[in-house]
């Protein structure tokens, strides 16, 4: 085996940077050894083990993590922390290696190429890094603003519009001796650090503070709003995601989305509708705005939520649509304040009303009895 990579410890055994994504770390390790990524992986893992035909940040096999821990002298716990599975039990209850996982942006891998815009980045972070790398939290659907620089993240190359594929920067270029930088677009070679620095202002300071609090503390395992503390943070994140989908629903967007957007000073919002809304597949701007709307709705809990629901006539059926197991703190408010069950009069009340109408010489049919008792229609 070449380049001294046959030993148990690689010649260059760089450790992952804080919050670094597994795929980013692997690319840096390959380039540190002066090798293209595919060549490096073939040497150290074998040609039969193709790891780039899947989302390795979301699904990394145990043998890969153990190999990396051994070859770089890094603890297995730290290696596992570079994967998206580390968010299990924090942002969601169960990690789905295959299919969609709540809050994890999909890459849409086809022939080892990302077709979906699931990898975000902050151009200022990349520019300020001594050695540029991609952060794990840039794969989170609600993480749309850089917590350090307060600019909107990008989810594609601003020059050619293609998805980010930093693992393919030298793919297909046989004449390339030295690997390209991880900050270059694989398709047009544009330097992602030159991308625009955009800011979306939210006029509601409480929502802005709550959002930045979530960005800062999303990994601690518990969460809080201004008046509620959650021992398990996924109980809050689960409701926020459900509200994001509900707000973007084409059946209610005409009233709920502009209602909240106006109060946040976000102007006219438009969402590209599909029959089924998958929040993680929306573009970065749509996700940013929807998450702020959902946050605003949960502040001053539960009175703002109740007031808005009553003003816009949001039914419990709409608020709980496609929500299989809502947490108690959310469900209890809907059941107590927003579930409008029609009271059914007793047989005695109906008979009394009927006798009254008869004694007055009036018709005593169902319509007349219903009117007398104050109901639109009684069931026969």
JSON list of N, CA and C in Angstrom, two decimals, residues 107-181:
[
{"chain": "A", "resi": 107, "resn": "UNK", "atom": "N", "xyz": [-29.98, 14.97, 0.21]},
{"chain": "A", "resi": 107, "resn": "UNK", "atom": "CA", "xyz": [-28.99, 15.28, -0.84]},
{"chain": "A", "resi": 107, "resn": "UNK", "atom": "C", "xyz": [-29.45, 14.85, -2.22]},
{"chain": "A", "resi": 108, "resn": "UNK", "atom": "N", "xyz": [-30.40, 13.90, -2.28]},
{"chain": "A", "resi": 108, "resn": "UNK", "atom": "CA", "xyz": [-30.87, 13.43, -3.59]},
{"chain": "A", "resi": 108, "resn": "UNK", "atom": "C", "xyz": [-29.75, 12.83, -4.42]},
{"chain": "A", "resi": 109, "resn": "UNK", "atom": "N", "xyz": [-29.05, 11.84, -3.86]},
{"chain": "A", "resi": 109, "resn": "UNK", "atom": "CA", "xyz": [-27.88, 11.27, -4.52]},
{"chain": "A", "resi": 109, "resn": "UNK", "atom": "C", "xyz": [-28.27, 10.40, -5.71]},
{"chain": "A", "resi": 110, "resn": "UNK", "atom": "N", "xyz": [-27.64, 10.69, -6.84]},
{"chain": "A", "resi": 110, "resn": "UNK", "atom": "CA", "xyz": [-27.85, 9.92, -8.05]},
{"chain": "A", "resi": 110, "resn": "UNK", "atom": "C", "xyz": [-26.49, 9.76, -8.73]},
{"chain": "A", "resi": 111, "resn": "UNK", "atom": "N", "xyz": [-26.03, 8.52, -8.84]},
{"chain": "A", "resi": 111, "resn": "UNK", "atom": "CA", "xyz": [-24.70, 8.25, -9.40]},
{"chain": "A", "resi": 111, "resn": "UNK", "atom": "C", "xyz": [-23.61, 9.06, -8.68]},
{"chain": "A", "resi": 112, "resn": "UNK", "atom": "N", "xyz": [-23.68, 9.02, -7.36]},
{"chain": "A", "resi": 112, "resn": "UNK", "atom": "CA", "xyz": [-22.68, 9.66, -6.49]},
{"chain": "A", "resi": 112, "resn": "UNK", "atom": "C", "xyz": [-22.66, 11.19, -6.59]},
{"chain": "A", "resi": 113, "resn": "UNK", "atom": "N", "xyz": [-23.72, 11.76, -7.15]},
{"chain": "A", "resi": 113, "resn": "UNK", "atom": "CA", "xyz": [-23.82, 13.22, -7.27]},
{"chain": "A", "resi": 113, "resn": "UNK", "atom": "C", "xyz": [-25.04, 13.72, -6.53]},
{"chain": "A", "resi": 114, "resn": "UNK", "atom": "N", "xyz": [-24.88, 14.82, -5.80]},
{"chain": "A", "resi": 114, "resn": "UNK", "atom": "CA", "xyz": [-26.00, 15.44, -5.10]},
{"chain": "A", "resi": 114, "resn": "UNK", "atom": "C", "xyz": [-26.87, 16.21, -6.09]},
{"chain": "A", "resi": 115, "resn": "UNK", "atom": "N", "xyz": [-28.12, 15.81, -6.19]},
{"chain": "A", "resi": 115, "resn": "UNK", "atom": "CA", "xyz": [-29.06, 16.49, -7.08]},
{"chain": "A", "resi": 115, "resn": "UNK", "atom": "C", "xyz": [-29.96, 17.46, -6.32]},
{"chain": "A", "resi": 116, "resn": "UNK", "atom": "N", "xyz": [-30.11, 17.23, -5.02]},
{"chain": "A", "resi": 116, "resn": "UNK", "atom": "CA", "xyz": [-30.94, 18.11, -4.19]},
{"chain": "A", "resi": 116, "resn": "UNK", "atom": "C", "xyz": [-30.04, 19.11, -3.46]},
{"chain": "A", "resi": 117, "resn": "UNK", "atom": "N", "xyz": [-30.66, 20.19, -2.97]},
{"chain": "A", "resi": 117, "resn": "UNK", "atom": "CA", "xyz": [-29.89, 21.28, -2.37]},
{"chain": "A", "resi": 117, "resn": "UNK", "atom": "C", "xyz": [-29.86, 21.11, -0.85]},
{"chain": "A", "resi": 118, "resn": "UNK", "atom": "N", "xyz": [-29.30, 19.99, -0.41]},
{"chain": "A", "resi": 118, "resn": "UNK", "atom": "CA", "xyz": [-29.32, 19.67, 1.02]},
{"chain": "A", "resi": 118, "resn": "UNK", "atom": "C", "xyz": [-28.09, 20.07, 1.79]},
{"chain": "A", "resi": 119, "resn": "UNK", "atom": "N", "xyz": [-27.08, 20.59, 1.10]},
{"chain": "A", "resi": 119, "resn": "UNK", "atom": "CA", "xyz": [-25.85, 20.98, 1.79]},
{"chain": "A", "resi": 119, "resn": "UNK", "atom": "C", "xyz": [-25.71, 22.50, 1.73]},
{"chain": "A", "resi": 120, "resn": "UNK", "atom": "N", "xyz": [-25.79, 23.13, 2.90]},
{"chain": "A", "resi": 120, "resn": "UNK", "atom": "CA", "xyz": [-25.75, 24.59, 2.99]},
{"chain": "A", "resi": 120, "resn": "UNK", "atom": "C", "xyz": [-24.36, 25.04, 3.44]},
{"chain": "A", "resi": 121, "resn": "UNK", "atom": "N", "xyz": [-24.12, 26.35, 3.34]},
{"chain": "A", "resi": 121, "resn": "UNK", "atom": "CA", "xyz": [-22.83, 26.87, 3.79]},
{"chain": "A", "resi": 121, "resn": "UNK", "atom": "C", "xyz": [-22.92, 28.37, 4.03]},
{"chain": "A", "resi": 122, "resn": "UNK", "atom": "N", "xyz": [-22.02, 28.84, 4.86]},
{"chain": "A", "resi": 122, "resn": "UNK", "atom": "CA", "xyz": [-21.87, 30.28, 5.10]},
{"chain": "A", "resi": 122, "resn": "UNK", "atom": "C", "xyz": [-20.58, 30.71, 4.41]},
{"chain": "A", "resi": 123, "resn": "UNK", "atom": "N", "xyz": [-20.63, 31.62, 3.45]},
{"chain": "A", "resi": 123, "resn": "UNK", "atom": "CA", "xyz": [-19.41, 32.03, 2.73]},
{"chain": "A", "resi": 123, "resn": "UNK", "atom": "C", "xyz": [-18.39, 32.72, 3.62]},
{"chain": "A", "resi": 124, "resn": "UNK", "atom": "N", "xyz": [-18.84, 33.42, 4.66]},
{"chain": "A", "resi": 124, "resn": "UNK", "atom": "CA", "xyz": [-17.91, 34.11, 5.55]},
{"chain": "A", "resi": 124, "resn": "UNK", "atom": "C", "xyz": [-17.16, 33.09, 6.42]},
{"chain": "A", "resi": 125, "resn": "UNK", "atom": "N", "xyz": [-17.87, 32.06, 6.91]},
{"chain": "A", "resi": 125, "resn": "UNK", "atom": "CA", "xyz": [-17.21, 31.01, 7.70]},
{"chain": "A", "resi": 125, "resn": "UNK", "atom": "C", "xyz": [-16.12, 30.33, 6.88]},
{"chain": "A", "resi": 126, "resn": "UNK", "atom": "N", "xyz": [-16.45, 29.99, 5.64]},
{"chain": "A", "resi": 126, "resn": "UNK", "atom": "CA", "xyz": [-15.47, 29.34, 4.77]},
{"chain": "A", "resi": 126, "resn": "UNK", "atom": "C", "xyz": [-14.27, 30.24, 4.50]},
{"chain": "A", "resi": 127, "resn": "UNK", "atom": "N", "xyz": [-14.53, 31.54, 4.39]},
{"chain": "A", "resi": 127, "resn": "UNK", "atom": "CA", "xyz": [-13.45, 32.49, 4.11]},
{"chain": "A", "resi": 127, "resn": "UNK", "atom": "C", "xyz": [-12.55, 32.70, 5.33]},
{"chain": "A", "resi": 128, "resn": "UNK", "atom": "N", "xyz": [-13.14, 32.63, 6.51]},
{"chain": "A", "resi": 128, "resn": "UNK", "atom": "CA", "xyz": [-12.37, 32.88, 7.73]},
{"chain": "A", "resi": 128, "resn": "UNK", "atom": "C", "xyz": [-11.67, 31.63, 8.28]},
{"chain": "A", "resi": 129, "resn": "UNK", "atom": "N", "xyz": [-12.08, 30.45, 7.82]},
{"chain": "A", "resi": 129, "resn": "UNK", "atom": "CA", "xyz": [-11.44, 29.22, 8.27]},
{"chain": "A", "resi": 129, "resn": "UNK", "atom": "C", "xyz": [-9.99, 29.18, 7.81]},
{"chain": "A", "resi": 130, "resn": "UNK", "atom": "N", "xyz": [-9.08, 28.80, 8.72]},
{"chain": "A", "resi": 130, "resn": "UNK", "atom": "CA", "xyz": [-7.69, 28.59, 8.31]},
{"chain": "A", "resi": 130, "resn": "UNK", "atom": "C", "xyz": [-7.62, 27.46, 7.29]},
{"chain": "A", "resi": 131, "resn": "UNK", "atom": "N", "xyz": [-8.40, 26.43, 7.54]},
{"chain": "A", "resi": 131, "resn": "UNK", "atom": "CA", "xyz": [-8.60, 25.34, 6.59]},
{"chain": "A", "resi": 131, "resn": "UNK", "atom": "C", "xyz": [-10.10, 25.16, 6.43]},
{"chain": "A", "resi": 132, "resn": "UNK", "atom": "N", "xyz": [-10.69, 25.55, 5.32]},
{"chain": "A", "resi": 132, "resn": "UNK", "atom": "CA", "xyz": [-12.14, 25.50, 5.17]},
{"chain": "A", "resi": 132, "resn": "UNK", "atom": "C", "xyz": [-12.71, 24.10, 5.38]},
{"chain": "A", "resi": 133, "resn": "UNK", "atom": "N", "xyz": [-13.86, 24.07, 6.06]},
{"chain": "A", "resi": 133, "resn": "UNK", "atom": "CA", "xyz": [-14.56, 22.79, 6.27]},
{"chain": "A", "resi": 133, "resn": "UNK", "atom": "C", "xyz": [-16.06, 23.04, 6.38]},
{"chain": "A", "resi": 134, "resn": "UNK", "atom": "N", "xyz": [-16.84, 21.98, 6.19]},
{"chain": "A", "resi": 134, "resn": "UNK", "atom": "CA", "xyz": [-18.30, 22.09, 6.23]},
{"chain": "A", "resi": 134, "resn": "UNK", "atom": "C", "xyz": [-18.83, 21.58, 7.58]},
{"chain": "A", "resi": 135, "resn": "UNK", "atom": "N", "xyz": [-19.76, 22.36, 8.15]},
{"chain": "A", "resi": 135, "resn": "UNK", "atom": "CA", "xyz": [-20.29, 22.07, 9.48]},
{"chain": "A", "resi": 135, "resn": "UNK", "atom": "C", "xyz": [-21.47, 21.08, 9.40]},
{"chain": "A", "resi": 136, "resn": "UNK", "atom": "N", "xyz": [-21.57, 20.32, 10.46]},
{"chain": "A", "resi": 136, "resn": "UNK", "atom": "CA", "xyz": [-22.65, 19.33, 10.55]},
{"chain": "A", "resi": 136, "resn": "UNK", "atom": "C", "xyz": [-24.02, 20.02, 10.60]},
{"chain": "A", "resi": 137, "resn": "UNK", "atom": "N", "xyz": [-24.11, 21.12, 11.33]},
{"chain": "A", "resi": 137, "resn": "UNK", "atom": "CA", "xyz": [-25.41, 21.78, 11.47]},
{"chain": "A", "resi": 137, "resn": "UNK", "atom": "C", "xyz": [-25.85, 22.47, 10.19]},
{"chain": "A", "resi": 138, "resn": "UNK", "atom": "N", "xyz": [-25.00, 22.56, 9.18]},
{"chain": "A", "resi": 138, "resn": "UNK", "atom": "CA", "xyz": [-25.42, 23.10, 7.89]},
{"chain": "A", "resi": 138, "resn": "UNK", "atom": "C", "xyz": [-26.32, 22.12, 7.14]},
{"chain": "A", "resi": 139, "resn": "UNK", "atom": "N", "xyz": [-26.50, 20.92, 7.68]},
{"chain": "A", "resi": 139, "resn": "UNK", "atom": "CA", "xyz": [-27.43, 19.95, 7.10]},
{"chain": "A", "resi": 139, "resn": "UNK", "atom": "C", "xyz": [-28.81, 19.99, 7.78]},
{"chain": "A", "resi": 140, "resn": "UNK", "atom": "N", "xyz": [-29.01, 20.91, 8.72]},
{"chain": "A", "resi": 140, "resn": "UNK", "atom": "CA", "xyz": [-30.28, 21.00, 9.43]},
{"chain": "A", "resi": 140, "resn": "UNK", "atom": "C", "xyz": [-31.21, 21.98, 8.72]},
{"chain": "A", "resi": 141, "resn": "UNK", "atom": "N", "xyz": [-32.46, 21.56, 8.53]},
{"chain": "A", "resi": 141, "resn": "UNK", "atom": "CA", "xyz": [-33.41, 22.35, 7.73]},
{"chain": "A", "resi": 141, "resn": "UNK", "atom": "C", "xyz": [-33.75, 23.69, 8.37]},
{"chain": "A", "resi": 142, "resn": "UNK", "atom": "N", "xyz": [-33.72, 23.77, 9.71]},
{"chain": "A", "resi": 142, "resn": "UNK", "atom": "CA", "xyz": [-34.06, 25.04, 10.36]},
{"chain": "A", "resi": 142, "resn": "UNK", "atom": "C", "xyz": [-32.83, 25.95, 10.50]},
{"chain": "A", "resi": 143, "resn": "UNK", "atom": "N", "xyz": [-31.66, 25.39, 10.25]},
{"chain": "A", "resi": 143, "resn": "UNK", "atom": "CA", "xyz": [-30.42, 26.15, 10.41]},
{"chain": "A", "resi": 143, "resn": "UNK", "atom": "C", "xyz": [-30.14, 26.89, 9.10]},
{"chain": "A", "resi": 144, "resn": "UNK", "atom": "N", "xyz": [-30.81, 28.00, 8.92]},
{"chain": "A", "resi": 144, "resn": "UNK", "atom": "CA", "xyz": [-30.75, 28.74, 7.66]},
{"chain": "A", "resi": 144, "resn": "UNK", "atom": "C", "xyz": [-29.99, 30.05, 7.76]},
{"chain": "A", "resi": 145, "resn": "UNK", "atom": "N", "xyz": [-29.57, 30.40, 8.96]},
{"chain": "A", "resi": 145, "resn": "UNK", "atom": "CA", "xyz": [-28.84, 31.65, 9.19]},
{"chain": "A", "resi": 145, "resn": "UNK", "atom": "C", "xyz": [-27.59, 31.33, 10.00]},
{"chain": "A", "resi": 146, "resn": "UNK", "atom": "N", "xyz": [-26.47, 31.90, 9.62]},
{"chain": "A", "resi": 146, "resn": "UNK", "atom": "CA", "xyz": [-25.24, 31.68, 10.36]},
{"chain": "A", "resi": 146, "resn": "UNK", "atom": "C", "xyz": [-25.34, 32.32, 11.74]},
{"chain": "A", "resi": 147, "resn": "UNK", "atom": "N", "xyz": [-25.14, 31.53, 12.78]},
{"chain": "A", "resi": 147, "resn": "UNK", "atom": "CA", "xyz": [-25.27, 32.06, 14.14]},
{"chain": "A", "resi": 147, "resn": "UNK", "atom": "C", "xyz": [-24.18, 33.07, 14.47]},
{"chain": "A", "resi": 148, "resn": "UNK", "atom": "N", "xyz": [-23.06, 33.01, 13.76]},
{"chain": "A", "resi": 148, "resn": "UNK", "atom": "CA", "xyz": [-21.93, 33.89, 14.02]},
{"chain": "A", "resi": 148, "resn": "UNK", "atom": "C", "xyz": [-22.02, 35.18, 13.22]},
{"chain": "A", "resi": 149, "resn": "UNK", "atom": "N", "xyz": [-22.38, 35.07, 11.94]},
{"chain": "A", "resi": 149, "resn": "UNK", "atom": "CA", "xyz": [-22.36, 36.24, 11.05]},
{"chain": "A", "resi": 149, "resn": "UNK", "atom": "C", "xyz": [-23.75, 36.77, 10.72]},
{"chain": "A", "resi": 150, "resn": "UNK", "atom": "N", "xyz": [-24.79, 36.04, 11.13]},
{"chain": "A", "resi": 150, "resn": "UNK", "atom": "CA", "xyz": [-26.18, 36.48, 10.96]},
{"chain": "A", "resi": 150, "resn": "UNK", "atom": "C", "xyz": [-26.54, 36.80, 9.51]},
{"chain": "A", "resi": 151, "resn": "UNK", "atom": "N", "xyz": [-26.04, 35.97, 8.60]},
{"chain": "A", "resi": 151, "resn": "UNK", "atom": "CA", "xyz": [-26.44, 36.09, 7.20]},
{"chain": "A", "resi": 151, "resn": "UNK", "atom": "C", "xyz": [-27.13, 34.79, 6.79]},
{"chain": "A", "resi": 152, "resn": "UNK", "atom": "N", "xyz": [-27.91, 34.88, 5.73]},
{"chain": "A", "resi": 152, "resn": "UNK", "atom": "CA", "xyz": [-28.62, 33.71, 5.24]},
{"chain": "A", "resi": 152, "resn": "UNK", "atom": "C", "xyz": [-27.63, 32.73, 4.60]},
{"chain": "A", "resi": 153, "resn": "UNK", "atom": "N", "xyz": [-27.76, 31.46, 4.92]},
{"chain": "A", "resi": 153, "resn": "UNK", "atom": "CA", "xyz": [-26.89, 30.46, 4.32]},
{"chain": "A", "resi": 153, "resn": "UNK", "atom": "C", "xyz": [-27.24, 30.29, 2.84]},
{"chain": "A", "resi": 154, "resn": "UNK", "atom": "N", "xyz": [-26.31, 29.75, 2.08]},
{"chain": "A", "resi": 154, "resn": "UNK", "atom": "CA", "xyz": [-26.54, 29.39, 0.68]},
{"chain": "A", "resi": 154, "resn": "UNK", "atom": "C", "xyz": [-26.73, 27.88, 0.60]},
{"chain": "A", "resi": 155, "resn": "UNK", "atom": "N", "xyz": [-27.50, 27.42, -0.38]},
{"chain": "A", "resi": 155, "resn": "UNK", "atom": "CA", "xyz": [-27.70, 25.98, -0.54]},
{"chain": "A", "resi": 155, "resn": "UNK", "atom": "C", "xyz": [-27.33, 25.50, -1.95]},
{"chain": "A", "resi": 156, "resn": "UNK", "atom": "N", "xyz": [-26.60, 26.35, -2.69]},
{"chain": "A", "resi": 156, "resn": "UNK", "atom": "CA", "xyz": [-26.20, 25.99, -4.06]},
{"chain": "A", "resi": 156, "resn": "UNK", "atom": "C", "xyz": [-25.09, 26.93, -4.52]},
{"chain": "A", "resi": 157, "resn": "UNK", "atom": "N", "xyz": [-24.52, 26.61, -5.65]},
{"chain": "A", "resi": 157, "resn": "UNK", "atom": "CA", "xyz": [-23.52, 27.51, -6.22]},
{"chain": "A", "resi": 157, "resn": "UNK", "atom": "C", "xyz": [-24.24, 28.72, -6.83]},
{"chain": "A", "resi": 158, "resn": "UNK", "atom": "N", "xyz": [-23.92, 29.94, -6.42]},
{"chain": "A", "resi": 158, "resn": "UNK", "atom": "CA", "xyz": [-24.62, 31.10, -6.96]},
{"chain": "A", "resi": 158, "resn": "UNK", "atom": "C", "xyz": [-24.27, 31.39, -8.41]},
{"chain": "A", "resi": 159, "resn": "UNK", "atom": "N", "xyz": [-23.20, 30.78, -8.91]},
{"chain": "A", "resi": 159, "resn": "UNK", "atom": "CA", "xyz": [-22.77, 31.03, -10.28]},
{"chain": "A", "resi": 159, "resn": "UNK", "atom": "C", "xyz": [-23.49, 30.14, -11.29]},
{"chain": "A", "resi": 160, "resn": "UNK", "atom": "N", "xyz": [-23.48, 28.82, -11.05]},
{"chain": "A", "resi": 160, "resn": "UNK", "atom": "CA", "xyz": [-24.10, 27.89, -12.00]},
{"chain": "A", "resi": 160, "resn": "UNK", "atom": "C", "xyz": [-25.42, 27.30, -11.49]},
{"chain": "A", "resi": 161, "resn": "UNK", "atom": "N", "xyz": [-25.72, 27.50, -10.21]},
{"chain": "A", "resi": 161, "resn": "UNK", "atom": "CA", "xyz": [-26.99, 27.02, -9.65]},
{"chain": "A", "resi": 161, "resn": "UNK", "atom": "C", "xyz": [-27.00, 25.56, -9.28]},
{"chain": "A", "resi": 162, "resn": "UNK", "atom": "N", "xyz": [-25.87, 24.87, -9.36]},
{"chain": "A", "resi": 162, "resn": "UNK", "atom": "CA", "xyz": [-25.83, 23.45, -9.05]},
{"chain": "A", "resi": 162, "resn": "UNK", "atom": "C", "xyz": [-25.70, 23.23, -7.55]},
{"chain": "A", "resi": 163, "resn": "UNK", "atom": "N", "xyz": [-26.09, 22.02, -7.11]},
{"chain": "A", "resi": 163, "resn": "UNK", "atom": "CA", "xyz": [-25.96, 21.66, -5.70]},
{"chain": "A", "resi": 163, "resn": "UNK", "atom": "C", "xyz": [-24.49, 21.54, -5.31]},
{"chain": "A", "resi": 164, "resn": "UNK", "atom": "N", "xyz": [-24.23, 21.63, -4.02]},
{"chain": "A", "resi": 164, "resn": "UNK", "atom": "CA", "xyz": [-22.86, 21.55, -3.52]},
{"chain": "A", "resi": 164, "resn": "UNK", "atom": "C", "xyz": [-22.41, 20.09, -3.51]},
{"chain": "A", "resi": 165, "resn": "UNK", "atom": "N", "xyz": [-21.27, 19.83, -4.17]},
{"chain": "A", "resi": 165, "resn": "UNK", "atom": "CA", "xyz": [-20.70, 18.48, -4.25]},
{"chain": "A", "resi": 165, "resn": "UNK", "atom": "C", "xyz": [-19.19, 18.56, -4.01]},
{"chain": "A", "resi": 166, "resn": "UNK", "atom": "N", "xyz": [-18.80, 18.97, -2.80]},
{"chain": "A", "resi": 166, "resn": "UNK", "atom": "CA", "xyz": [-17.37, 19.19, -2.57]},
{"chain": "A", "resi": 166, "resn": "UNK", "atom": "C", "xyz": [-16.55, 17.91, -2.66]},
{"chain": "A", "resi": 167, "resn": "UNK", "atom": "N", "xyz": [-17.23, 16.75, -2.60]},
{"chain": "A", "resi": 167, "resn": "UNK", "atom": "CA", "xyz": [-16.50, 15.48, -2.71]},
{"chain": "A", "resi": 167, "resn": "UNK", "atom": "C", "xyz": [-16.17, 15.14, -4.17]},
{"chain": "A", "resi": 168, "resn": "UNK", "atom": "N", "xyz": [-16.65, 15.97, -5.11]},
{"chain": "A", "resi": 168, "resn": "UNK", "atom": "CA", "xyz": [-16.40, 15.71, -6.53]},
{"chain": "A", "resi": 168, "resn": "UNK", "atom": "C", "xyz": [-15.59, 16.83, -7.19]},
{"chain": "A", "resi": 169, "resn": "UNK", "atom": "N", "xyz": [-14.87, 17.62, -6.40]},
{"chain": "A", "resi": 169, "resn": "UNK", "atom": "CA", "xyz": [-14.18, 18.79, -6.96]},
{"chain": "A", "resi": 169, "resn": "UNK", "atom": "C", "xyz": [-13.10, 18.41, -7.97]},
{"chain": "A", "resi": 170, "resn": "UNK", "atom": "N", "xyz": [-12.49, 17.20, -7.82]},
{"chain": "A", "resi": 170, "resn": "UNK", "atom": "CA", "xyz": [-11.47, 16.81, -8.79]},
{"chain": "A", "resi": 170, "resn": "UNK", "atom": "C", "xyz": [-11.91, 15.65, -9.67]},
{"chain": "A", "resi": 171, "resn": "UNK", "atom": "N", "xyz": [-13.19, 15.27, -9.55]},
{"chain": "A", "resi": 171, "resn": "UNK", "atom": "CA", "xyz": [-13.69, 14.12, -10.31]},
{"chain": "A", "resi": 171, "resn": "UNK", "atom": "C", "xyz": [-13.63, 14.36, -11.82]},
{"chain": "A", "resi": 172, "resn": "UNK", "atom": "N", "xyz": [-13.07, 13.38, -12.55]},
{"chain": "A", "resi": 172, "resn": "UNK", "atom": "CA", "xyz": [-13.07, 13.43, -14.01]},
{"chain": "A", "resi": 172, "resn": "UNK", "atom": "C", "xyz": [-12.00, 14.31, -14.62]},
{"chain": "A", "resi": 173, "resn": "UNK", "atom": "N", "xyz": [-11.11, 14.88, -13.77]},
{"chain": "A", "resi": 173, "resn": "UNK", "atom": "CA", "xyz": [-10.05, 15.74, -14.30]},
{"chain": "A", "resi": 173, "resn": "UNK", "atom": "C", "xyz": [-8.72, 14.99, -14.12]},
{"chain": "A", "resi": 174, "resn": "UNK", "atom": "N", "xyz": [-8.37, 14.18, -15.09]},
{"chain": "A", "resi": 174, "resn": "UNK", "atom": "CA", "xyz": [-7.18, 13.33, -14.98]},
{"chain": "A", "resi": 174, "resn": "UNK", "atom": "C", "xyz": [-5.89, 14.15, -14.94]},
{"chain": "A", "resi": 175, "resn": "UNK", "atom": "N", "xyz": [-5.90, 15.31, -15.59]},
{"chain": "A", "resi": 175, "resn": "UNK", "atom": "CA", "xyz": [-4.69, 16.13, -15.66]},
{"chain": "A", "resi": 175, "resn": "UNK", "atom": "C", "xyz": [-4.43, 16.90, -14.35]},
{"chain": "A", "resi": 176, "resn": "UNK", "atom": "N", "xyz": [-5.42, 16.89, -13.47]},
{"chain": "A", "resi": 176, "resn": "UNK", "atom": "CA", "xyz": [-5.29, 17.64, -12.21]},
{"chain": "A", "resi": 176, "resn": "UNK", "atom": "C", "xyz": [-4.38, 16.86, -11.27]},
{"chain": "A", "resi": 177, "resn": "UNK", "atom": "N", "xyz": [-3.28, 17.47, -10.89]},
{"chain": "A", "resi": 177, "resn": "UNK", "atom": "CA", "xyz": [-2.33, 16.81, -9.99]},
{"chain": "A", "resi": 177, "resn": "UNK", "atom": "C", "xyz": [-2.66, 17.14, -8.53]},
{"chain": "A", "resi": 178, "resn": "UNK", "atom": "N", "xyz": [-2.77, 18.41, -8.23]},
{"chain": "A", "resi": 178, "resn": "UNK", "atom": "CA", "xyz": [-3.11, 18.84, -6.88]},
{"chain": "A", "resi": 178, "resn": "UNK", "atom": "C", "xyz": [-4.62, 18.99, -6.75]},
{"chain": "A", "resi": 179, "resn": "UNK", "atom": "N", "xyz": [-5.25, 18.38, -5.74]},
{"chain": "A", "resi": 179, "resn": "UNK", "atom": "CA", "xyz": [-6.71, 18.47, -5.58]},
{"chain": "A", "resi": 179, "resn": "UNK", "atom": "C", "xyz": [-7.17, 19.92, -5.42]},
{"chain": "A", "resi": 180, "resn": "UNK", "atom": "N", "xyz": [-8.32, 20.19, -5.96]},
{"chain": "A", "resi": 180, "resn": "UNK", "atom": "CA", "xyz": [-8.92, 21.51, -5.78]},
{"chain": "A", "resi": 180, "resn": "UNK", "atom": "C", "xyz": [-9.34, 21.69, -4.33]},
{"chain": "A", "resi": 181, "resn": "UNK", "atom": "N", "xyz": [-9.60, 22.93, -3.98]},
{"chain": "A", "resi": 181, "resn": "UNK", "atom": "CA", "xyz": [-10.05, 23.24, -2.63]},
{"chain": "A", "resi": 181, "resn": "UNK", "atom": "C", "xyz": [-11.51, 22.82, -2.45]}
]
